[in-house]
C-alpha positions as YAML, in Angstrom:
chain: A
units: angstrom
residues:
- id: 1
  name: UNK
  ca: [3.67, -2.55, 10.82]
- id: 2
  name: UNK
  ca: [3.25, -5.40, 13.23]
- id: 3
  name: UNK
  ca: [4.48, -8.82, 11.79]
- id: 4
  name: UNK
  ca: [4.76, -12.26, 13.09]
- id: 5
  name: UNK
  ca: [6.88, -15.45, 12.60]
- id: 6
  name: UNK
  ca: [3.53, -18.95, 10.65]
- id: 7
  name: UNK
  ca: [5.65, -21.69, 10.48]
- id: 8
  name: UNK
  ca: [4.89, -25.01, 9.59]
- id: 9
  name: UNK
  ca: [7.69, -26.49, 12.08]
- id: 10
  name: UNK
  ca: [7.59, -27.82, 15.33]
- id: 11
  name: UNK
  ca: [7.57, -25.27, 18.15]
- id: 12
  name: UNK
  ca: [10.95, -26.77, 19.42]
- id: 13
  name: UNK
  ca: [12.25, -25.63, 15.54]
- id: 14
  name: UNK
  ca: [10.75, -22.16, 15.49]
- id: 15
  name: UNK
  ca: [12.20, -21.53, 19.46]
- id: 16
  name: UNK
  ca: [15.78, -22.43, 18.40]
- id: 17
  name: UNK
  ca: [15.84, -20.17, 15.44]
- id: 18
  name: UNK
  ca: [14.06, -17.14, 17.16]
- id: 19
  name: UNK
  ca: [16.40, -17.83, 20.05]
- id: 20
  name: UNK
  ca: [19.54, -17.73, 17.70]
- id: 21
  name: UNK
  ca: [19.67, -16.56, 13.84]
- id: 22
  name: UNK
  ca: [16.73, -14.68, 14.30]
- id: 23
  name: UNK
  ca: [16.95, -12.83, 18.04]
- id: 24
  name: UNK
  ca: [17.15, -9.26, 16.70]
- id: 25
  name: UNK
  ca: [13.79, -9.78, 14.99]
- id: 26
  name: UNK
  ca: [10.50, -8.07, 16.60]
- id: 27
  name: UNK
  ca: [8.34, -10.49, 16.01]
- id: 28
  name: UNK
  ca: [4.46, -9.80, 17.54]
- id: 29
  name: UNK
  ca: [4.43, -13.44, 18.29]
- id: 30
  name: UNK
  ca: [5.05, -17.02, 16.69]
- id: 31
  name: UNK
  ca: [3.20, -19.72, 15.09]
- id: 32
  name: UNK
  ca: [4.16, -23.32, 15.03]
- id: 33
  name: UNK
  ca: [2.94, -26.38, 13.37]
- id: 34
  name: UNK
  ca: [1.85, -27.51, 17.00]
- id: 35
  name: UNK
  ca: [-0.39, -24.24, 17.68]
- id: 36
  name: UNK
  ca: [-2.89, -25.73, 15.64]
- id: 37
  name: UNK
  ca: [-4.81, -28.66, 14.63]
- id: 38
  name: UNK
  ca: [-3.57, -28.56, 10.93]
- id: 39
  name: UNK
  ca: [-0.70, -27.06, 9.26]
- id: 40
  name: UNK
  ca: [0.37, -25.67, 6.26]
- id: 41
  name: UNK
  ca: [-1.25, -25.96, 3.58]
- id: 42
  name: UNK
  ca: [-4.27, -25.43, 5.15]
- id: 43
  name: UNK
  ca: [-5.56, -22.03, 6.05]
- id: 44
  name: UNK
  ca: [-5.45, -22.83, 10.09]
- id: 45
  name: UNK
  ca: [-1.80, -21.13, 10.96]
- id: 46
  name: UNK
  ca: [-2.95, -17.74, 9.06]
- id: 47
  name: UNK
  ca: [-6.68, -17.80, 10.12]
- id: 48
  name: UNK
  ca: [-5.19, -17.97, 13.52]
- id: 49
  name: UNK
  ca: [-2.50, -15.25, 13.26]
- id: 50
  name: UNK
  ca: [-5.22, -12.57, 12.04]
- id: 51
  name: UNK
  ca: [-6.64, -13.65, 14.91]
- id: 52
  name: UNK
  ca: [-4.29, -12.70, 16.85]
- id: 53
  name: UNK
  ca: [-3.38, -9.29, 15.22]
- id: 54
  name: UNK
  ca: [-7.18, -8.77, 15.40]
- id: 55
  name: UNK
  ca: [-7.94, -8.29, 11.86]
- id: 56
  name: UNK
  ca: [-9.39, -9.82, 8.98]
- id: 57
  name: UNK
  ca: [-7.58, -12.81, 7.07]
- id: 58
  name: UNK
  ca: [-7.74, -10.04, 3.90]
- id: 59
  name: UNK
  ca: [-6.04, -7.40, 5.72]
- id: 60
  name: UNK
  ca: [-2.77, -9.75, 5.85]
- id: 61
  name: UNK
  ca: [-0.31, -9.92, 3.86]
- id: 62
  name: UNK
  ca: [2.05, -13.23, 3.52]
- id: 63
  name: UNK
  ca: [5.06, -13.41, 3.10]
- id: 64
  name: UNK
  ca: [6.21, -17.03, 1.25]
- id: 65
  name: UNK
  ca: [8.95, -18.94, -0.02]
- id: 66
  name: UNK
  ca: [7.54, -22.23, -0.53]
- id: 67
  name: UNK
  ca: [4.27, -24.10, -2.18]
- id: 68
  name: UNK
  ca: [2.46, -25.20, 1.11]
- id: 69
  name: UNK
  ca: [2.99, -21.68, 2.55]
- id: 70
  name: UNK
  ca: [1.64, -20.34, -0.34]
- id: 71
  name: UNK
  ca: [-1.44, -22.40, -0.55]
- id: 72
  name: UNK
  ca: [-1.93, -21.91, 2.72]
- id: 73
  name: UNK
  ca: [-2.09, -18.26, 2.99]
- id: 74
  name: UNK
  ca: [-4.29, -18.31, -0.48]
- id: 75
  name: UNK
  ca: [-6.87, -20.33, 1.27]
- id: 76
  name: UNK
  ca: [-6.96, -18.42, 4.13]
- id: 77
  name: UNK
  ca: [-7.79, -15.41, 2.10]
- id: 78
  name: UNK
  ca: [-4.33, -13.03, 2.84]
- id: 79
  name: UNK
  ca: [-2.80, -11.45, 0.08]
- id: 80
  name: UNK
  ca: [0.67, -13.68, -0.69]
- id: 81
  name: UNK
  ca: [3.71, -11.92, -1.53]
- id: 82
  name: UNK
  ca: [5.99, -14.89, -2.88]
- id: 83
  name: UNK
  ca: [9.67, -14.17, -2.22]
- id: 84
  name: UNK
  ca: [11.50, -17.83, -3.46]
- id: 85
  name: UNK
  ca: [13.67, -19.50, -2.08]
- id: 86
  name: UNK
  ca: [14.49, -23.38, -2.79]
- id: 87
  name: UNK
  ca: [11.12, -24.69, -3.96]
- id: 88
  name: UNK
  ca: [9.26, -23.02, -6.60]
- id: 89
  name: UNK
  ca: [6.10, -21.55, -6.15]
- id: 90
  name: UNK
  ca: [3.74, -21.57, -9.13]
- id: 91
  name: UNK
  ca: [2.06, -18.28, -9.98]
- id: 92
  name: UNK
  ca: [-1.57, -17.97, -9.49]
- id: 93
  name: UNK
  ca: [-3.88, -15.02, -9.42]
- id: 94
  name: UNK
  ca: [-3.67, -12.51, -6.86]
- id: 95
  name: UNK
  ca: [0.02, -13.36, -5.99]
- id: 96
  name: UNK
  ca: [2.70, -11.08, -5.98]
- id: 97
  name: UNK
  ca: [6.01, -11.79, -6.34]
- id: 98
  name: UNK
  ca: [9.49, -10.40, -5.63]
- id: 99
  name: UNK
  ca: [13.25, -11.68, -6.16]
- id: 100
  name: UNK
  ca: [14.07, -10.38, -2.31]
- id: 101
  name: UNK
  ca: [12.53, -8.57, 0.62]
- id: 102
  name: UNK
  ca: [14.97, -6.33, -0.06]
- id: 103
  name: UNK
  ca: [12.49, -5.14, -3.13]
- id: 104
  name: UNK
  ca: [9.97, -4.27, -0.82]
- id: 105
  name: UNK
  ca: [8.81, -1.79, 1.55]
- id: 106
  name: UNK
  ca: [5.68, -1.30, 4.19]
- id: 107
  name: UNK
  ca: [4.30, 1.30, 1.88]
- id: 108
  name: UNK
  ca: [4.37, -1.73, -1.03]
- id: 109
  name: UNK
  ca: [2.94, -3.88, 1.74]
- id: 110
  name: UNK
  ca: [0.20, -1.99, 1.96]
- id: 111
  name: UNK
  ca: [-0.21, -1.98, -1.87]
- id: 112
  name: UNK
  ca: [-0.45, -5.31, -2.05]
- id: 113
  name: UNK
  ca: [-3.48, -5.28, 0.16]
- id: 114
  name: UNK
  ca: [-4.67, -2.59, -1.37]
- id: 115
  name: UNK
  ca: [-5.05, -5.26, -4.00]
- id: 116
  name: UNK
  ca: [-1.83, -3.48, -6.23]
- id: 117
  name: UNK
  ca: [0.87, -5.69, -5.99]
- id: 118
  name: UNK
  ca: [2.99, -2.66, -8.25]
- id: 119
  name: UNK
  ca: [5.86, -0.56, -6.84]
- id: 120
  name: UNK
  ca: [6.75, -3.11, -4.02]
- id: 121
  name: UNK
  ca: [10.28, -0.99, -3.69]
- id: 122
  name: UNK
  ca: [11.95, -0.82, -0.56]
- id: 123
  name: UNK
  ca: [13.14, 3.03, -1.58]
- id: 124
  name: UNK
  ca: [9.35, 4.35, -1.30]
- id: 125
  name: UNK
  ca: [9.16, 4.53, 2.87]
...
């Protein structure tokens, strides 16, 4: 399952880290605050990655840890899979949550856009 970096930082942020914590990651490609003309929490960083995959808004899932992210990826129409982290992220319909990505697996990834946010464990494929 292809997967990509929507970041609300500047480019020169999401570069460093891809270039050093995160380098073993396969990212498809990254989004940064400055590859579009608004930032989270408006929809613009998601609309644009489904662009980019080449599939509906719908057909994505999001992965979160904070409020902006969140809100973002609701209004864009993805499915948002809230894993927290230092901010909390209210609860509102159609998001799912889980304590770690270590919970979850593609098969619950599809799930969730399946519109069954159930059975998210990382021991089903």
């Amino acid at each position: 399952m292809p997967f990509a970096l929507v970041s609300a930082s500047p480019r020169s942020v999401v570069d460093s880290v891809i270039g050093g914590a995160l380098a073993h990651v396969p990212f498809a490609f990254t989004l940064s605050a400055d590859d579009t003309a608004r930032t989270k929490p408006h929809p613009d960083p998601y609309r644009a990655a489904a662009r980019r995959f080449g599939v509906p808004d719908a057909a994505c899932v999001a992965v979160e840890d904070s409020p902006d992210g969140a809100a973002s990826a609701d209004a864009a129409g993805c499915t948002v899979l809230v894993v927290p982290s230092m901010l909390p992220v209210p609860a509102r319909p159609g998001r799912i949550f889980a304590e770690s990505l270590e919970e979850v697996s593609v098969a619950g990834l599809r799930r969730c856009v399946a519109g069954g946010g159930e059975g998210l464990g990382a021991g089903e494929g």
